[in-house]
Every structure is written in C-alpha cells, then in structure tokens.
Short mmCIF file of C-alpha atoms in Angstrom, two decimals:
data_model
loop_
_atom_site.label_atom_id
_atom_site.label_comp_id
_atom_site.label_asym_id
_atom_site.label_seq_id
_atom_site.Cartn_x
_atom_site.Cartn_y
_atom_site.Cartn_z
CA UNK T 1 165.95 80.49 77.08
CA UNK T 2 166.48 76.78 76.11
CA UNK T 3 169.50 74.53 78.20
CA UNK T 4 169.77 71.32 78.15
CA UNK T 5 170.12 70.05 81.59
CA UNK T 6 168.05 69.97 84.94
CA UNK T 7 167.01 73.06 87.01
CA UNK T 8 168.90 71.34 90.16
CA UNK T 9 172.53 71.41 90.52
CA UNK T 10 173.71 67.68 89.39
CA UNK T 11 174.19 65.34 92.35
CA UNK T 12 176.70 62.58 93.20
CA UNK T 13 175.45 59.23 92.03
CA UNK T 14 175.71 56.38 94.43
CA UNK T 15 172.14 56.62 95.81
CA UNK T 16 170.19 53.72 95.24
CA UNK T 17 169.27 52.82 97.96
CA UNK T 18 167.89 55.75 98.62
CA UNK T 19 164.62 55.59 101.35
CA UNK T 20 161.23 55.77 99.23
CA UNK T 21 160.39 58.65 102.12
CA UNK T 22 163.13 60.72 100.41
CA UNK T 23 164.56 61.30 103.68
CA UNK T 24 167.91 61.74 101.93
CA UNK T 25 166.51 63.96 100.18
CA UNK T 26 165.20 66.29 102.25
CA UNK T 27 168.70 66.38 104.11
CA UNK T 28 170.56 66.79 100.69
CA UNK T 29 167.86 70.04 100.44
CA UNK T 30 168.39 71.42 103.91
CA UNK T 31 172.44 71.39 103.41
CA UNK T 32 172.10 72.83 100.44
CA UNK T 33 169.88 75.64 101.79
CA UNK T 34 172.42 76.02 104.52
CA UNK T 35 175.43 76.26 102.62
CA UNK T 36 173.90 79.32 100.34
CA UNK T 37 172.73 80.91 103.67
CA UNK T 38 176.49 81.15 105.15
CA UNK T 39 177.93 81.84 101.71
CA UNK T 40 175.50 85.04 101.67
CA UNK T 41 175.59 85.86 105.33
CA UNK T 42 178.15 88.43 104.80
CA UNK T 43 176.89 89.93 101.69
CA UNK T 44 173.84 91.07 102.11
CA UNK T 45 172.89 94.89 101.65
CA UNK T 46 169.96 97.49 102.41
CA UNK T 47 168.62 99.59 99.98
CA UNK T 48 166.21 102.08 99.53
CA UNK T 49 163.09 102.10 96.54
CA UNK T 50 164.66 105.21 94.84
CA UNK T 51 167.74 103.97 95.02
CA UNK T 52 166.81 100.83 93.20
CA UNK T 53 164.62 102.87 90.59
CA UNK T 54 168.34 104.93 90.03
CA UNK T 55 170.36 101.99 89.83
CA UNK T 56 168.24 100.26 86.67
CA UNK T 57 167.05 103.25 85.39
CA UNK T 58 163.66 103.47 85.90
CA UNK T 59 163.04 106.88 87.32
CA UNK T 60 160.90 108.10 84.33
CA UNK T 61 158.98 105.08 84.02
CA UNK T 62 157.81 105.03 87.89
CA UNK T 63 156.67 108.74 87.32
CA UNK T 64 154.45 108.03 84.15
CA UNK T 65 153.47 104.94 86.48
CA UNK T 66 152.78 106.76 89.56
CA UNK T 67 149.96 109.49 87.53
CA UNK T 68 148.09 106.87 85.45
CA UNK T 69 147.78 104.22 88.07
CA UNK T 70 146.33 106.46 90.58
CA UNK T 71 142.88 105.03 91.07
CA UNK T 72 143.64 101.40 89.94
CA UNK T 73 145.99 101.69 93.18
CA UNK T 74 143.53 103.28 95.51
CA UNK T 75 141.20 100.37 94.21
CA UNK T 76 143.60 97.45 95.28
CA UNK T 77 144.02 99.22 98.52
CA UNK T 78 140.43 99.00 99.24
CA UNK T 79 140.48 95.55 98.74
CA UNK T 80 144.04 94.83 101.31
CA UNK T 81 143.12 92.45 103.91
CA UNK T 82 143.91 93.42 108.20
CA UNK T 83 145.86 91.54 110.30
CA UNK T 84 144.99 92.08 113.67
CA UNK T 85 147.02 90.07 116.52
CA UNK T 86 147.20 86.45 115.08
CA UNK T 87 144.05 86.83 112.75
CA UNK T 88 143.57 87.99 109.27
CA UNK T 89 140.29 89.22 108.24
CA UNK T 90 140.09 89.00 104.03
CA UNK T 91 138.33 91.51 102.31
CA UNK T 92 134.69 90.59 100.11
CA UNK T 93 132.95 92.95 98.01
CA UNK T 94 130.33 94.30 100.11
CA UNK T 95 127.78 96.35 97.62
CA UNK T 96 127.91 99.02 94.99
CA UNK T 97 127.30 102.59 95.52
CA UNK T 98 124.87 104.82 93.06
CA UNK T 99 128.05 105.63 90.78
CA UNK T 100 129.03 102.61 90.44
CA UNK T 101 131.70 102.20 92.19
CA UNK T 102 132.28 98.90 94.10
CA UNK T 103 133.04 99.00 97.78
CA UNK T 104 134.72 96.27 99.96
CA UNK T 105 133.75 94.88 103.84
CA UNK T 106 136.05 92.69 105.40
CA UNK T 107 134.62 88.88 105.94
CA UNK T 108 135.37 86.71 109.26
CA UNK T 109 138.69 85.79 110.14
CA UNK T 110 141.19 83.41 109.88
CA UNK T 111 143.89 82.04 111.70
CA UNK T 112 146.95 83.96 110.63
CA UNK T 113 148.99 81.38 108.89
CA UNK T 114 151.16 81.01 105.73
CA UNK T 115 148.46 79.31 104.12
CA UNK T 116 145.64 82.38 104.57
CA UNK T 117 148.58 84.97 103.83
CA UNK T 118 149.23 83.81 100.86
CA UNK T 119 145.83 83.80 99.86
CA UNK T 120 144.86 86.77 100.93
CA UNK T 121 148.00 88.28 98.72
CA UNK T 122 147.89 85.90 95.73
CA UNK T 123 144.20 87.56 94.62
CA UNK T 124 146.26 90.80 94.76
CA UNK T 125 148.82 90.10 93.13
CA UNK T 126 146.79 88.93 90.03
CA UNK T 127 145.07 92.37 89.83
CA UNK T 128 148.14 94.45 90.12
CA UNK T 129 149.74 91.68 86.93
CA UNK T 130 146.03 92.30 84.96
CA UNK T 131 145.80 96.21 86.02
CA UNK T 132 149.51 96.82 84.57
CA UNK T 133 148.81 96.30 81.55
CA UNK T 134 146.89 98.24 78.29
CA UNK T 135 143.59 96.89 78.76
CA UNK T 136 143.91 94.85 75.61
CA UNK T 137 141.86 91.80 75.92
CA UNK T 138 143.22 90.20 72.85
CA UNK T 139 147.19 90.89 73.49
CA UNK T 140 148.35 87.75 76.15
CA UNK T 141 149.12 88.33 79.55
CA UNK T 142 153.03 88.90 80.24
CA UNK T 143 152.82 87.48 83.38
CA UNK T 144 150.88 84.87 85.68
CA UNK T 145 150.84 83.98 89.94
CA UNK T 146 150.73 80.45 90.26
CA UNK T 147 150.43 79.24 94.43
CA UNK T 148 152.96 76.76 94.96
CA UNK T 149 152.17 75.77 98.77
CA UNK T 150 150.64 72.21 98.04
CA UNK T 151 152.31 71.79 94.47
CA UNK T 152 156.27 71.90 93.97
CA UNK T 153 157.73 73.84 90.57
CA UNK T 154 157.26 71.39 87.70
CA UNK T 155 160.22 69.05 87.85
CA UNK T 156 161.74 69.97 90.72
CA UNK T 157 160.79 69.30 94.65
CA UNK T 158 160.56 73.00 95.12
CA UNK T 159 157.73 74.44 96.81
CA UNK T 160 157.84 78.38 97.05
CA UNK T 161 154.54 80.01 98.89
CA UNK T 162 154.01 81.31 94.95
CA UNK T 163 155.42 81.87 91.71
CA UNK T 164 154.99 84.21 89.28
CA UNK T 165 155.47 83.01 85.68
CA UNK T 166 156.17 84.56 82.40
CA UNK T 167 152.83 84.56 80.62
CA UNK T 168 153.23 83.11 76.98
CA UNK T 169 155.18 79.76 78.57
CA UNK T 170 153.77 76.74 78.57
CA UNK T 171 154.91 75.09 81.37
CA UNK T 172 155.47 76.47 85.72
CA UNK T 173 159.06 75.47 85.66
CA UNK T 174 162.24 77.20 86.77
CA UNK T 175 162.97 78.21 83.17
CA UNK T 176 159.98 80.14 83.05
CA UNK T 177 159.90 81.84 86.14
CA UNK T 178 160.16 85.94 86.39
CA UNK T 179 159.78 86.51 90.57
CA UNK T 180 159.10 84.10 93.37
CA UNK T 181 157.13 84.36 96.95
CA UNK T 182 158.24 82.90 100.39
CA UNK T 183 155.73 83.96 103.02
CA UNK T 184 156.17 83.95 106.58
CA UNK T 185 153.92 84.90 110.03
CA UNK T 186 156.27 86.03 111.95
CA UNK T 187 157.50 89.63 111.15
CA UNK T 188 161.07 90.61 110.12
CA UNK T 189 161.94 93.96 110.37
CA UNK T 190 165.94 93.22 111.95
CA UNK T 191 167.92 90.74 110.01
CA UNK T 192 166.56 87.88 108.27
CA UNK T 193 166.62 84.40 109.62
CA UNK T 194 169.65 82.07 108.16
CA UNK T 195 166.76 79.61 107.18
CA UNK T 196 164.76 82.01 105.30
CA UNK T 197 167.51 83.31 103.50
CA UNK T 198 168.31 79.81 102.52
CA UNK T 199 165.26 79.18 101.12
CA UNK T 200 165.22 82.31 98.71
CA UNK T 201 168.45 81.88 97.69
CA UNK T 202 167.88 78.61 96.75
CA UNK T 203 164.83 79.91 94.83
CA UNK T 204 167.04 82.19 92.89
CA UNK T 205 169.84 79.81 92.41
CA UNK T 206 167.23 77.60 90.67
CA UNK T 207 166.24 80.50 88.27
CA UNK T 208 169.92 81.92 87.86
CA UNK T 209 170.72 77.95 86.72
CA UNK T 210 167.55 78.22 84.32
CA UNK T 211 168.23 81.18 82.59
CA UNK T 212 171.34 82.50 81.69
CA UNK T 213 169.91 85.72 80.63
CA UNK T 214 169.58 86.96 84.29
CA UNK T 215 171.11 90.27 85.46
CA UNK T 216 169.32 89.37 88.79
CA UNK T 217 166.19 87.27 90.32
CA UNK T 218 163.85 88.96 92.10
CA UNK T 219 162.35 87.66 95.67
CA UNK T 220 159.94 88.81 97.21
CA UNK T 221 159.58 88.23 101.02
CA UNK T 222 155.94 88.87 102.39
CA UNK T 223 156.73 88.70 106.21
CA UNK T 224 153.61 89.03 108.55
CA UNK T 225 152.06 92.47 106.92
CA UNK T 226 155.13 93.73 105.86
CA UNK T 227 156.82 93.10 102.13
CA UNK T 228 160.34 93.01 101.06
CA UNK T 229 162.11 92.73 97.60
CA UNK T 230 165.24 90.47 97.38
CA UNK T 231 167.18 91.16 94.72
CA UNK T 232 169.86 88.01 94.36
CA UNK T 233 172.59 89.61 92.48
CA UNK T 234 176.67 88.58 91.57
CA UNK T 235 178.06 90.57 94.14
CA UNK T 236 175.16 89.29 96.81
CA UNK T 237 171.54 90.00 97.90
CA UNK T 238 170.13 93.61 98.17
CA UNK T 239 166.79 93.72 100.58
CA UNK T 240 164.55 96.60 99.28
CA UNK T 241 161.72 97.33 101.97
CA UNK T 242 158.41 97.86 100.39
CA UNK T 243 156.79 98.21 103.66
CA UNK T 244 153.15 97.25 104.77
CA UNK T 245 150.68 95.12 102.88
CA UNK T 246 148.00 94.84 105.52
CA UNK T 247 145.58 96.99 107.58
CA UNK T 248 146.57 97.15 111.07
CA UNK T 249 143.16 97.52 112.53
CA UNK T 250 139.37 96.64 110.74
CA UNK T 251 138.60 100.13 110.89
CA UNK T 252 140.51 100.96 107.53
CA UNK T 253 140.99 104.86 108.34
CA UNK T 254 142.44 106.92 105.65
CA UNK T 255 145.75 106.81 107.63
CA UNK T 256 146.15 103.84 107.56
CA UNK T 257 144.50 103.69 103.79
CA UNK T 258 147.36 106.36 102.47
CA UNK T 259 150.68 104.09 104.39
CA UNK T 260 149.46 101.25 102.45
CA UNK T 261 149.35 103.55 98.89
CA UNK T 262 152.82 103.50 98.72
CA UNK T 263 153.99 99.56 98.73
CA UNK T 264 150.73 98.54 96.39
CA UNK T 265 152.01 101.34 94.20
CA UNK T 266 155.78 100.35 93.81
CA UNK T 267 155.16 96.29 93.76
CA UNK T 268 152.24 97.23 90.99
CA UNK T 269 154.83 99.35 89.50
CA UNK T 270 157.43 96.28 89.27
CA UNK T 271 154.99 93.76 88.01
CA UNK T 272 154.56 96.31 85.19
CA UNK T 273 157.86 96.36 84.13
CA UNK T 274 158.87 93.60 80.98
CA UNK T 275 161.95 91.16 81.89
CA UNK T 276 164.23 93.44 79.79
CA UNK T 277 163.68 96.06 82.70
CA UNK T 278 163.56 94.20 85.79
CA UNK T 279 165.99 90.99 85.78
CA UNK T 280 167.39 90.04 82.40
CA UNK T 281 169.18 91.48 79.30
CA UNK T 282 166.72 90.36 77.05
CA UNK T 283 163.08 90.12 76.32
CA UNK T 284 161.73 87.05 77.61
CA UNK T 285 157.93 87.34 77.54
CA UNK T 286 158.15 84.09 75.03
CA UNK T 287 160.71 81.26 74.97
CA UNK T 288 163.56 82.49 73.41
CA UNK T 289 166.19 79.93 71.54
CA UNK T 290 168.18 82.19 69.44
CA UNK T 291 169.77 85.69 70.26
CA UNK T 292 171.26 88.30 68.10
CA UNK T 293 174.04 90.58 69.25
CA UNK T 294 174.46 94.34 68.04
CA UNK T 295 177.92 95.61 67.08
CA UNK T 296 177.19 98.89 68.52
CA UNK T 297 178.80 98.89 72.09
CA UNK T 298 176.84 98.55 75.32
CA UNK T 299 173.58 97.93 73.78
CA UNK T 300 171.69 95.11 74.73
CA UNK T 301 170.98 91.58 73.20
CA UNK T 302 167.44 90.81 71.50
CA UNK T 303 165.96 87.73 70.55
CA UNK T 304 166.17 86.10 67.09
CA UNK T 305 163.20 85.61 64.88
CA UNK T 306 164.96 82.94 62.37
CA UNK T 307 167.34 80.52 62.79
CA UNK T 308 168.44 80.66 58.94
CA UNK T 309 169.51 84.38 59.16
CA UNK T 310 173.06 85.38 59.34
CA UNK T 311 174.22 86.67 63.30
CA UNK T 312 172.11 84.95 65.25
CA UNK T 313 173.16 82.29 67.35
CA UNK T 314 171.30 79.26 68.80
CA UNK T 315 171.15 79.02 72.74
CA UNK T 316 169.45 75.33 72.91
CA UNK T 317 172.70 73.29 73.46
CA UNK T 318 174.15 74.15 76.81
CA UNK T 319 176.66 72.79 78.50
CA UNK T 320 176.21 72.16 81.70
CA UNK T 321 178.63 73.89 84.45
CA UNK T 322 178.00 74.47 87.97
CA UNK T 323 175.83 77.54 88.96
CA UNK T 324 176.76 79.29 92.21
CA UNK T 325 174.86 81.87 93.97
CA UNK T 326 176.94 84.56 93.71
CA UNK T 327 180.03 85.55 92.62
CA UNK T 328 181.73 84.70 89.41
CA UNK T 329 179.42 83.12 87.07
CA UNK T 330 179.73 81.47 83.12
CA UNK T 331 176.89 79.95 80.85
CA UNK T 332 178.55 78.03 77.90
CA UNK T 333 176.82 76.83 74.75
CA UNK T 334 177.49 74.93 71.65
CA UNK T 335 176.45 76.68 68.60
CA UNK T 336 176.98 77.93 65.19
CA UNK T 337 177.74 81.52 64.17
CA UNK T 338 177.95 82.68 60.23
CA UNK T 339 177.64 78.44 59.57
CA UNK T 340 180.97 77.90 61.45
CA UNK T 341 180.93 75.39 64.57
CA UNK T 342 181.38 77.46 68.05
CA UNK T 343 180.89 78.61 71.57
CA UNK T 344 178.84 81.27 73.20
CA UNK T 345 180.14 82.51 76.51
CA UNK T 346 178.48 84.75 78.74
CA UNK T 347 179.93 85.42 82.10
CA UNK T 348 179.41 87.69 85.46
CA UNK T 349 182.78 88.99 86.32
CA UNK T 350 183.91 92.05 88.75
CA UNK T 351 183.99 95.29 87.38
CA UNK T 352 187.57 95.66 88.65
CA UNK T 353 188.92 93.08 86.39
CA UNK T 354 189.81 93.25 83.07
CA UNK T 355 187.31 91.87 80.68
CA UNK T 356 187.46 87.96 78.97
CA UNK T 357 187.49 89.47 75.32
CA UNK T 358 190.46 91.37 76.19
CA UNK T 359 192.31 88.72 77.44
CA UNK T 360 192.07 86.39 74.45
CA UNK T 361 193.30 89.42 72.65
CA UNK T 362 196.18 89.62 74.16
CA UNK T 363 197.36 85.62 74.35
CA UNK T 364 196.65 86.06 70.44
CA UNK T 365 198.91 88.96 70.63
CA UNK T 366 201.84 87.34 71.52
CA UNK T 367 201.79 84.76 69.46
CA UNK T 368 200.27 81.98 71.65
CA UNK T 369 199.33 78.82 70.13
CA UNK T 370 195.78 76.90 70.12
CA UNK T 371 193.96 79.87 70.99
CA UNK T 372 190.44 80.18 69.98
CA UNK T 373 189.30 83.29 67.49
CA UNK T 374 187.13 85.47 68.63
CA UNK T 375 184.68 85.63 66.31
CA UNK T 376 182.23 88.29 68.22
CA UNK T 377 182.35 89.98 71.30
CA UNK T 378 181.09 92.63 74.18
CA UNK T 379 179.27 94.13 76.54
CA UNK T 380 176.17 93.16 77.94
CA UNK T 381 175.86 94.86 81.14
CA UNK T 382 178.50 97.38 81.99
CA UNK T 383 178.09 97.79 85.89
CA UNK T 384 175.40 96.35 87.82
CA UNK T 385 175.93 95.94 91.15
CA UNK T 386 179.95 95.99 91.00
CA UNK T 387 179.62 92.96 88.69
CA UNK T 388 180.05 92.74 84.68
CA UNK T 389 178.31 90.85 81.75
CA UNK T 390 179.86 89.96 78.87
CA UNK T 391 179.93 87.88 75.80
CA UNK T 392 182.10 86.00 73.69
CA UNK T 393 181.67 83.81 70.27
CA UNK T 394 184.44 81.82 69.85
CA UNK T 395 186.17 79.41 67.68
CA UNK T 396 185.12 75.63 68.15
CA UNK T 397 188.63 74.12 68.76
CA UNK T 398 186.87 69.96 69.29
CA UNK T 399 186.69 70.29 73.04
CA UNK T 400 186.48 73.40 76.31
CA UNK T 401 189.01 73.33 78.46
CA UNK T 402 186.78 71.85 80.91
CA UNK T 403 186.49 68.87 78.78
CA UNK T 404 189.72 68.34 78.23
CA UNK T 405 191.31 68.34 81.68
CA UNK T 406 188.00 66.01 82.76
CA UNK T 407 189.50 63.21 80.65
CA UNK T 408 190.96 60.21 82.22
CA UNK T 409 194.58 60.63 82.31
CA UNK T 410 196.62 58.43 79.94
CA UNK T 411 199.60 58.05 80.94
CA UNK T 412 197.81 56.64 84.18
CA UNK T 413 198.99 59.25 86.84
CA UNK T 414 196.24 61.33 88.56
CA UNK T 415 195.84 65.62 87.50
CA UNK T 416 194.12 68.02 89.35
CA UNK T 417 191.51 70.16 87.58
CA UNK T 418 194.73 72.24 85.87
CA UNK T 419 196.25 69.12 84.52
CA UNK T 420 199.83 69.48 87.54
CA UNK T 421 200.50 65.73 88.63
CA UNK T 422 198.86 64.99 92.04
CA UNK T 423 200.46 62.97 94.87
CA UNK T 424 198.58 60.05 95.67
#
C-alpha cells in the first residue's frame, strides 16, 4: 500500500532551533509514548490461543498446521536456548547421529540482556518464517526478521528489538512491516508496564498510519522466557499468552522439551499465515497500489493487476489525516474510478452504529443538496473485535470537508473545525 506522507504523525513546526542532540526529540517521543499508554490503559483485554484461532477463523488451518509441522517443531525446540537465573546459555549444533539427524549442546553463557535475547530468538524466528513455507527454493520468501536494536526503521527514529518484514519489499520501513518485537529481561506475567505498552503501541500506531489495509498489527512481546502476542485493534489491545520460549534448566528433560512444543508450534503457526489471514484485508506479500472491490457482499478486497482496467482504483494519493491508536479510524485517497475524478474512504467504525454508506443514502434521500454520489460501496470487515470496516467511492465534489473548513476564513472572523463563529 502506497500513501503519500511520513510514517510519523506530522508535528508542529516552530523547531529550529532544535538541539543537534535531539533532546527535543526524544521528549516529543516519550510524550507521545505516554499519551498512547493512558489512552489504552483501560482497554486492554486477555485472551486465550483458541479463542483467537475462533475469532479470525483459523481453526482448520491450525489443525492441518499442527500434523504436518510435527517434526519441523520438535526440531526448533531442540535448538531453544535456557535461561537460568540472569544467564542465557544459546544452543550450537553439537554433532550428528548415525541417521542423520543433527543434535544440539548448549554453548557458554551470556549475561541475560535484551541484546543476547534477542539473539538467541531472532535465529528462531528465521527458521520458523523458512520452515512455514513449501520448500520451494525458487518461489520468494513471504516474510523476513530484520534486528532493529542498533538500527532504527528506515526513515523513522524507531528502534524495535526486531522487525519482521514482508518479503518481496524493497525497503525495512513502516509500510512494509507485517509484526514487530519489543524484548524485555524482566518477566511479565501480571499487567504490563505503562512504558512497555507505550512503546508497542507506538509500534503499531506507526504501521496502522502506514497501511490502511490493517484489520490489526500484531506485537509480539518476548518478556524474559515467556512470549506474548499483542494484537492492537479499534476497540483496544488483546494480549494472547503464548507462554515459554526458553528452557528453564540446561538439562533439557522431555518435560520441559513438551511445555515448550506448544508456543514454538502456535508462533510457527502465525508466521505461516499470509497478511490476508493475520492483520489485513488484503494480500500484501508485494506492494500493492491499486485495489479492486467485489460487488458480492462481505467478500474481501484483492489487489489490482492493471491500472488501465475498469474497477480498480488507485491507492497512491493519500491524504493525509491523523491516525489514532484506537478507536474511530478513516484513510482517504484521491483517485479515479470508471475515468471519473474521486475519493476512496475506508473507515473503522463501531459495530453499533449505522454504517457511512447508509448515511449518504439517506441525506440523498431527502433531497439534500451538494452531496457526493456514491459511486461504490461496502463491507470490508463485518465484526472484528466490536469494530467495522467499510468502504466508500465517492463523487469528487473539488474539495473534503476537511479542506474546506481548514481554509482561512474570509470574511475575517475565526471558525472552529465545524465552520460556528468562535469568540475571540
């Protein structure tokens, strides 16, 4: 998905002078990061694996999953490092035995830090993304782990513990980014830490402002040995425990070998899944400029092929609106649909209200003038998470609303963002 403006939300000008430190900055970052922390500190929700799987759908796929990725599992848990008090003892490959089969030792430890978790985990994480797929050496990879702990996300001053990307984009930027990593030593079985929250919802913020065909951004939160999933939706952030990534002792018992089966098996399990499944509407493996709606109801949007046909509408000139964490939420683009000028809409509304298209049809209805046609509408996600997607293609008119109330008034008085007279 093409838009034309930066990953960051746009800032106040009046900065020159701003410190070459980029102390500013870093404060401008930190409030930031605390204001998405309180606005989420009362929506946050638990929920269990299977109920996740139920929610988007993916019961049959995890079962076809869970029988052919037996052994590739039981392989990457073999290879899961220990953590043992504040050390972490990585795993090597230790020798083969007569069938051929390699076996793993664990090599000297390390101080137990974010910097050795994360690279314990990142080598991991690469062989669940190449063990998910068919084998095919020729086909590209759909996805790619890039550690961001001494490198921030291309354009940005963002530095998540890891990203990982989709596959056939060129560049490690927000726009291309399917599921980011914050690690932390300490672990976090109660409630999460304000600041930690911050810091993943700013992470999603960035990717919900990058690509507006998100149903949700995925976090995940590797605490000590323990995982979680994030899941930064409209109505607020769902924590999904995976559970433990790590050997608790160097003795690797088949206890211990069997807890670990389960949270290798389900993260594997979502790194297998295409971005149509787990996080947007569409198929984004590849940059995609142009979309295509279907006029049957409820089914989902795919991407175009050619900008010449008929239906399909170009996504590359966005206009640039403010991008909140949760909540209410509207991407707006100008376009062209059947060679007439117009405007793509998608929005995140409630499910309890009643939807956008059917409130142009009613203004229309009643005979109210300098409303837009409708040239194309519906649903693109009926319920997820209590929240609503939708699209509209509408009749260029010369300006949005948004425009048009941002204009300096001229009869000289001052409006508010509704156009009603303001006191000075």
């Amino acid at each position: 998905v093409s838009s034309s403006h930066t990953s960051t939300p746009k800032r106040a000008s009046g900065s020159a002078d701003v410190p070459a430190t980029g102390v500013v900055e870093d404060k401008e970052l930190e409030e930031r990061r605390n204001a998405i922390a309180k606005s989420l500190a009362n929506a946050g929700h638990n929920l269990g694996f299977d109920q996740l799987l139920h929610l988007l759908k993916l019961n049959a796929d995890y079962a076809t999953f869970g029988t052919s990725m037996r052994q590739k599992i039981s392989d990457l848990v073999e290879q899961a490092p220990a953590v043992v008090g504040a050390k972490i003892y990585p795993t090597r490959l230790a020798r083969h035995s007569s069938e051929g089969d390699p076996a793993y030792e664990f090599s000297n430890p390390q101080t137990l830090a974010e910097k050795t978790l994360v690279s314990c985990f990142a080598p991991l994480l690469e062989k669940m993304i190449r063990s998910s797929g068919d084998g095919s050496q020729i086909m590209p990879r759909r996805y790619k782990f890039v550690d961001h702990q001494n490198s921030a996300v291309s354009g940005t001053r963002i530095k998540p513990d890891g990203v990982v990307y989709y596959g056939q984009h060129r560049s490690p930027v927000f726009k291309s980014a399917h599921i980011a990593l914050e690690a932390k030593v300490s672990q976090c079985d109660g409630q999460v830490p304000a600041k930690h929250l911050g810091q993943m919802g700013d992470y999603a913020l960035h990717i919900w402002n990058a690509q507006p065909t998100r149903t949700f951004v995925p976090v995940l939160y590797l605490h000590g040995s323990s995982l979680s999933l994030f899941i930064f939706a409209r109505s607020g952030y769902y924590r999904v425990e995976l559970g433990a990534m790590c050997y608790k002792s160097c003795a690797k018992t088949r206890d211990e070998a069997d807890d670990l089966y389960l949270p290798y098996n389900d993260l594997a399990f979502l790194l297998s899944l295409p971005p149509q499944r787990f996080g947007h509407f569409v198929d984004v493996s590849a940059p995609v400029n142009l979309l295509s709606f279907s006029d049957e109801p409820l089914t989902k949007t795919i991407a175009g092929a050619s900008a010449e046909k008929d239906g399909y509408v170009d996504i590359s000139d966005r206009i640039e609106r403010r991008v909140h964490i949760h909540r209410r939420l509207a991407y707006l683009f100008r376009t062209r649909f059947e060679s007439k000028r117009a405007f793509l809409k998608i929005s995140w509304t409630p499910i309890n209200r009643l939807p956008e298209c059917a409130i142009y049809d009613y203004i229309a209805s009643q005979g109210v003038s300098g409303v837009p046609r409708v040239f194309k509408s519906g649903i693109l996600v009926k319920d997820l998470f209590g929240y609503r997607a939708e699209y509209l293609i509408l009749e260029d008119c010369g300006q949005t609303i948004d425009e048009h109330f941002s204009r300096p008034s001229t009869d000289g008085k001052i409006r508010d963002d509704r156009g009603r007279l303001l006191n000075a």
